[in-house]
């Protein structure tokens, strides 16, 4: 019996295509049954495994995320030695605390991205005011995401309510990007096609340079302040 059977770390003897010819007792204790070594590698790490561990590299090593009997995301230092068209693979698990920390950071990153998306979706509420008009207060940076996250909902509500004028209030807008103003102008064009007059309220001097870069060929109302809009609509006295 081969002494590799008793190695203290998981060992695999594989063919050129990573078909498993033999695996040590420790491999059986750590990994689920598989015919091919790549079946044990996480889907997002497979391309990395192929590019680094392939036969054209006589000896190679890399860090891979692998599926084990106790974890779907076990971090392993994997090394391979190719000889005669067959590979000898050794897997050494990294500090599980480090792997758990990485997963926690990934979970927090995903949670933060979801929270930011939710904030973006809440940044453009539609407020109905008299005379078939509505107000859209914009908050934060006017970027492409702000428009993309709110456009469908806004257009749907505007279509359902048959508003005549939509006021976009820039009072709460901070920064503005070229992509953001491009998406915003696209939204204004869609409103124009729907027969709705778009109105831009309280735009700051630093924002006008972005609008001036675009060729806006439609009827747009520009209002100096939100208070004038509300007074005109009999919302304030």
CSV table of N, CA and C in Angstrom, one decimal, residues 78-138:
chain,number,residue,atom,x,y,z
A,78,UNK,N,-3.4,24.9,-2.2
A,78,UNK,CA,-3.3,23.7,-3.1
A,78,UNK,C,-2.0,23.8,-3.9
A,79,UNK,N,-1.2,22.7,-3.8
A,79,UNK,CA,0.0,22.6,-4.6
A,79,UNK,C,-0.1,21.3,-5.5
A,80,UNK,N,0.6,21.3,-6.6
A,80,UNK,CA,0.5,20.2,-7.5
A,80,UNK,C,1.9,20.0,-8.2
A,81,UNK,N,2.2,18.7,-8.4
A,81,UNK,CA,3.5,18.3,-9.1
A,81,UNK,C,3.1,17.3,-10.2
A,82,UNK,N,3.4,17.8,-11.4
A,82,UNK,CA,3.0,16.9,-12.6
A,82,UNK,C,4.3,16.1,-12.9
A,83,UNK,N,4.0,14.8,-13.2
A,83,UNK,CA,5.0,13.9,-13.7
A,83,UNK,C,4.4,12.8,-14.6
A,84,UNK,N,4.9,12.7,-15.8
A,84,UNK,CA,4.4,11.7,-16.7
A,84,UNK,C,3.0,11.8,-17.0
A,85,UNK,N,2.5,13.0,-17.1
A,85,UNK,CA,1.1,13.3,-17.5
A,85,UNK,C,0.1,13.0,-16.3
A,86,UNK,N,0.6,12.9,-15.1
A,86,UNK,CA,-0.3,12.7,-14.0
A,86,UNK,C,0.2,13.7,-12.9
A,87,UNK,N,-0.8,14.1,-12.1
A,87,UNK,CA,-0.5,15.1,-11.1
A,87,UNK,C,-0.7,14.6,-9.7
A,88,UNK,N,0.1,15.1,-8.8
A,88,UNK,CA,0.1,14.8,-7.3
A,88,UNK,C,-0.3,16.1,-6.6
A,89,UNK,N,-1.5,16.1,-6.0
A,89,UNK,CA,-2.1,17.3,-5.4
A,89,UNK,C,-2.1,17.2,-3.9
A,90,UNK,N,-1.7,18.2,-3.3
A,90,UNK,CA,-1.7,18.3,-1.8
A,90,UNK,C,-2.6,19.5,-1.4
A,91,UNK,N,-3.5,19.3,-0.5
A,91,UNK,CA,-4.4,20.4,0.0
A,91,UNK,C,-4.2,20.6,1.4
A,92,UNK,N,-3.8,21.9,1.8
A,92,UNK,CA,-3.7,22.2,3.2
A,92,UNK,C,-4.6,23.3,3.5
A,93,UNK,N,-5.5,23.1,4.5
A,93,UNK,CA,-6.5,24.1,4.8
A,93,UNK,C,-5.9,25.2,5.6
A,94,UNK,N,-6.3,26.5,5.2
A,94,UNK,CA,-5.8,27.6,5.9
A,94,UNK,C,-6.5,27.8,7.2
A,95,UNK,N,-6.1,28.7,8.0
A,95,UNK,CA,-6.7,29.0,9.3
A,95,UNK,C,-8.2,29.2,9.1
A,96,UNK,N,-9.0,28.4,9.7
A,96,UNK,CA,-10.4,28.4,9.5
A,96,UNK,C,-11.0,29.8,10.0
A,97,UNK,N,-10.3,30.4,11.0
A,97,UNK,CA,-10.7,31.7,11.5
A,97,UNK,C,-10.6,32.7,10.4
A,98,UNK,N,-9.5,32.6,9.6
A,98,UNK,CA,-9.3,33.5,8.5
A,98,UNK,C,-10.4,33.4,7.4
A,99,UNK,N,-10.7,32.1,7.1
A,99,UNK,CA,-11.7,31.8,6.1
A,99,UNK,C,-13.1,32.4,6.6
A,100,UNK,N,-13.4,32.2,7.9
A,100,UNK,CA,-14.7,32.6,8.4
A,100,UNK,C,-14.7,34.2,8.4
A,101,UNK,N,-13.6,34.8,8.7
A,101,UNK,CA,-13.5,36.3,8.6
A,101,UNK,C,-13.7,36.8,7.2
A,102,UNK,N,-13.1,36.1,6.2
A,102,UNK,CA,-13.3,36.5,4.8
A,102,UNK,C,-14.8,36.4,4.5
A,103,UNK,N,-15.5,35.3,4.9
A,103,UNK,CA,-16.9,35.1,4.6
A,103,UNK,C,-17.7,36.2,5.3
A,104,UNK,N,-17.4,36.5,6.5
A,104,UNK,CA,-18.1,37.5,7.2
A,104,UNK,C,-18.0,38.9,6.5
A,105,UNK,N,-16.8,39.2,6.0
A,105,UNK,CA,-16.6,40.4,5.3
A,105,UNK,C,-17.3,40.5,4.0
A,106,UNK,N,-17.4,39.3,3.3
A,106,UNK,CA,-18.2,39.2,2.1
A,106,UNK,C,-19.7,39.4,2.4
A,107,UNK,N,-20.2,38.8,3.4
A,107,UNK,CA,-21.6,38.9,3.8
A,107,UNK,C,-21.9,40.4,4.1
A,108,UNK,N,-21.0,41.1,4.8
A,108,UNK,CA,-21.2,42.5,5.2
A,108,UNK,C,-21.2,43.3,3.9
A,109,UNK,N,-20.3,43.0,3.0
A,109,UNK,CA,-20.2,43.8,1.8
A,109,UNK,C,-21.5,43.7,1.0
A,110,UNK,N,-22.0,42.4,0.9
A,110,UNK,CA,-23.3,42.2,0.2
A,110,UNK,C,-24.4,42.9,0.9
A,111,UNK,N,-24.4,42.9,2.2
A,111,UNK,CA,-25.5,43.6,3.0
A,111,UNK,C,-25.4,45.1,2.8
A,112,UNK,N,-24.2,45.6,2.7
A,112,UNK,CA,-24.0,47.1,2.5
A,112,UNK,C,-24.5,47.4,1.1
A,113,UNK,N,-24.1,46.6,0.1
A,113,UNK,CA,-24.6,46.9,-1.3
A,113,UNK,C,-26.1,46.9,-1.4
A,114,UNK,N,-26.7,45.9,-0.7
A,114,UNK,CA,-28.2,45.9,-0.7
A,114,UNK,C,-28.8,47.1,0.0
A,115,UNK,N,-28.1,47.5,1.1
A,115,UNK,CA,-28.6,48.7,1.8
A,115,UNK,C,-28.5,50.0,0.9
A,116,UNK,N,-27.4,50.1,0.2
A,116,UNK,CA,-27.2,51.2,-0.7
A,116,UNK,C,-28.2,51.2,-1.8
A,117,UNK,N,-28.5,50.0,-2.3
A,117,UNK,CA,-29.5,49.9,-3.4
A,117,UNK,C,-30.9,50.4,-2.9
A,118,UNK,N,-31.2,50.0,-1.6
A,118,UNK,CA,-32.4,50.3,-1.0
A,118,UNK,C,-32.5,51.8,-0.8
A,119,UNK,N,-31.4,52.5,-0.4
A,119,UNK,CA,-31.4,53.9,-0.3
A,119,UNK,C,-31.6,54.6,-1.6
A,120,UNK,N,-31.0,54.1,-2.6
A,120,UNK,CA,-31.2,54.6,-4.0
A,120,UNK,C,-32.6,54.6,-4.4
A,121,UNK,N,-33.3,53.4,-4.1
A,121,UNK,CA,-34.6,53.3,-4.5
A,121,UNK,C,-35.6,54.2,-3.7
A,122,UNK,N,-35.2,54.6,-2.5
A,122,UNK,CA,-36.0,55.4,-1.7
A,122,UNK,C,-35.7,56.9,-1.9
A,123,UNK,N,-34.7,57.2,-2.8
A,123,UNK,CA,-34.3,58.6,-2.9
A,123,UNK,C,-35.1,59.4,-3.8
A,124,UNK,N,-36.1,58.8,-4.6
A,124,UNK,CA,-36.9,59.6,-5.5
A,124,UNK,C,-38.4,59.3,-5.3
A,125,UNK,N,-38.9,59.7,-4.2
A,125,UNK,CA,-40.4,59.5,-4.0
A,125,UNK,C,-41.2,60.4,-4.9
A,126,UNK,N,-42.4,60.0,-5.2
A,126,UNK,CA,-43.2,60.9,-6.1
A,126,UNK,C,-44.3,61.5,-5.2
A,127,UNK,N,-44.3,62.8,-5.1
A,127,UNK,CA,-45.2,63.5,-4.2
A,127,UNK,C,-46.2,64.3,-5.0
A,128,UNK,N,-47.5,63.9,-4.8
A,128,UNK,CA,-48.6,64.6,-5.6
A,128,UNK,C,-48.9,65.9,-5.1
A,129,UNK,N,-49.0,66.9,-6.0
A,129,UNK,CA,-49.4,68.3,-5.6
A,129,UNK,C,-50.6,68.6,-6.5
A,130,UNK,N,-51.3,69.7,-6.2
A,130,UNK,CA,-52.5,70.0,-7.0
A,130,UNK,C,-52.2,70.4,-8.5
A,131,UNK,N,-53.3,70.5,-9.3
A,131,UNK,CA,-53.2,70.9,-10.7
A,131,UNK,C,-52.5,69.8,-11.5
A,132,UNK,N,-52.7,68.5,-11.2
A,132,UNK,CA,-52.2,67.4,-12.0
A,132,UNK,C,-50.7,67.5,-12.1
A,133,UNK,N,-50.1,67.9,-11.0
A,133,UNK,CA,-48.6,68.0,-11.0
A,133,UNK,C,-48.1,67.1,-9.9
A,134,UNK,N,-46.8,66.7,-10.0
A,134,UNK,CA,-46.2,65.9,-8.9
A,134,UNK,C,-44.7,66.4,-8.8
A,135,UNK,N,-44.2,66.1,-7.6
A,135,UNK,CA,-42.8,66.6,-7.2
A,135,UNK,C,-42.0,65.4,-6.9
A,136,UNK,N,-40.8,65.4,-7.5
A,136,UNK,CA,-39.8,64.3,-7.3
A,136,UNK,C,-38.6,64.9,-6.6
A,137,UNK,N,-38.4,64.8,-5.3
A,137,UNK,CA,-37.3,65.4,-4.6
A,137,UNK,C,-36.1,64.4,-4.8
A,138,UNK,N,-35.0,64.9,-5.3
A,138,UNK,CA,-33.8,64.1,-5.5
A,138,UNK,C,-32.8,64.4,-4.4
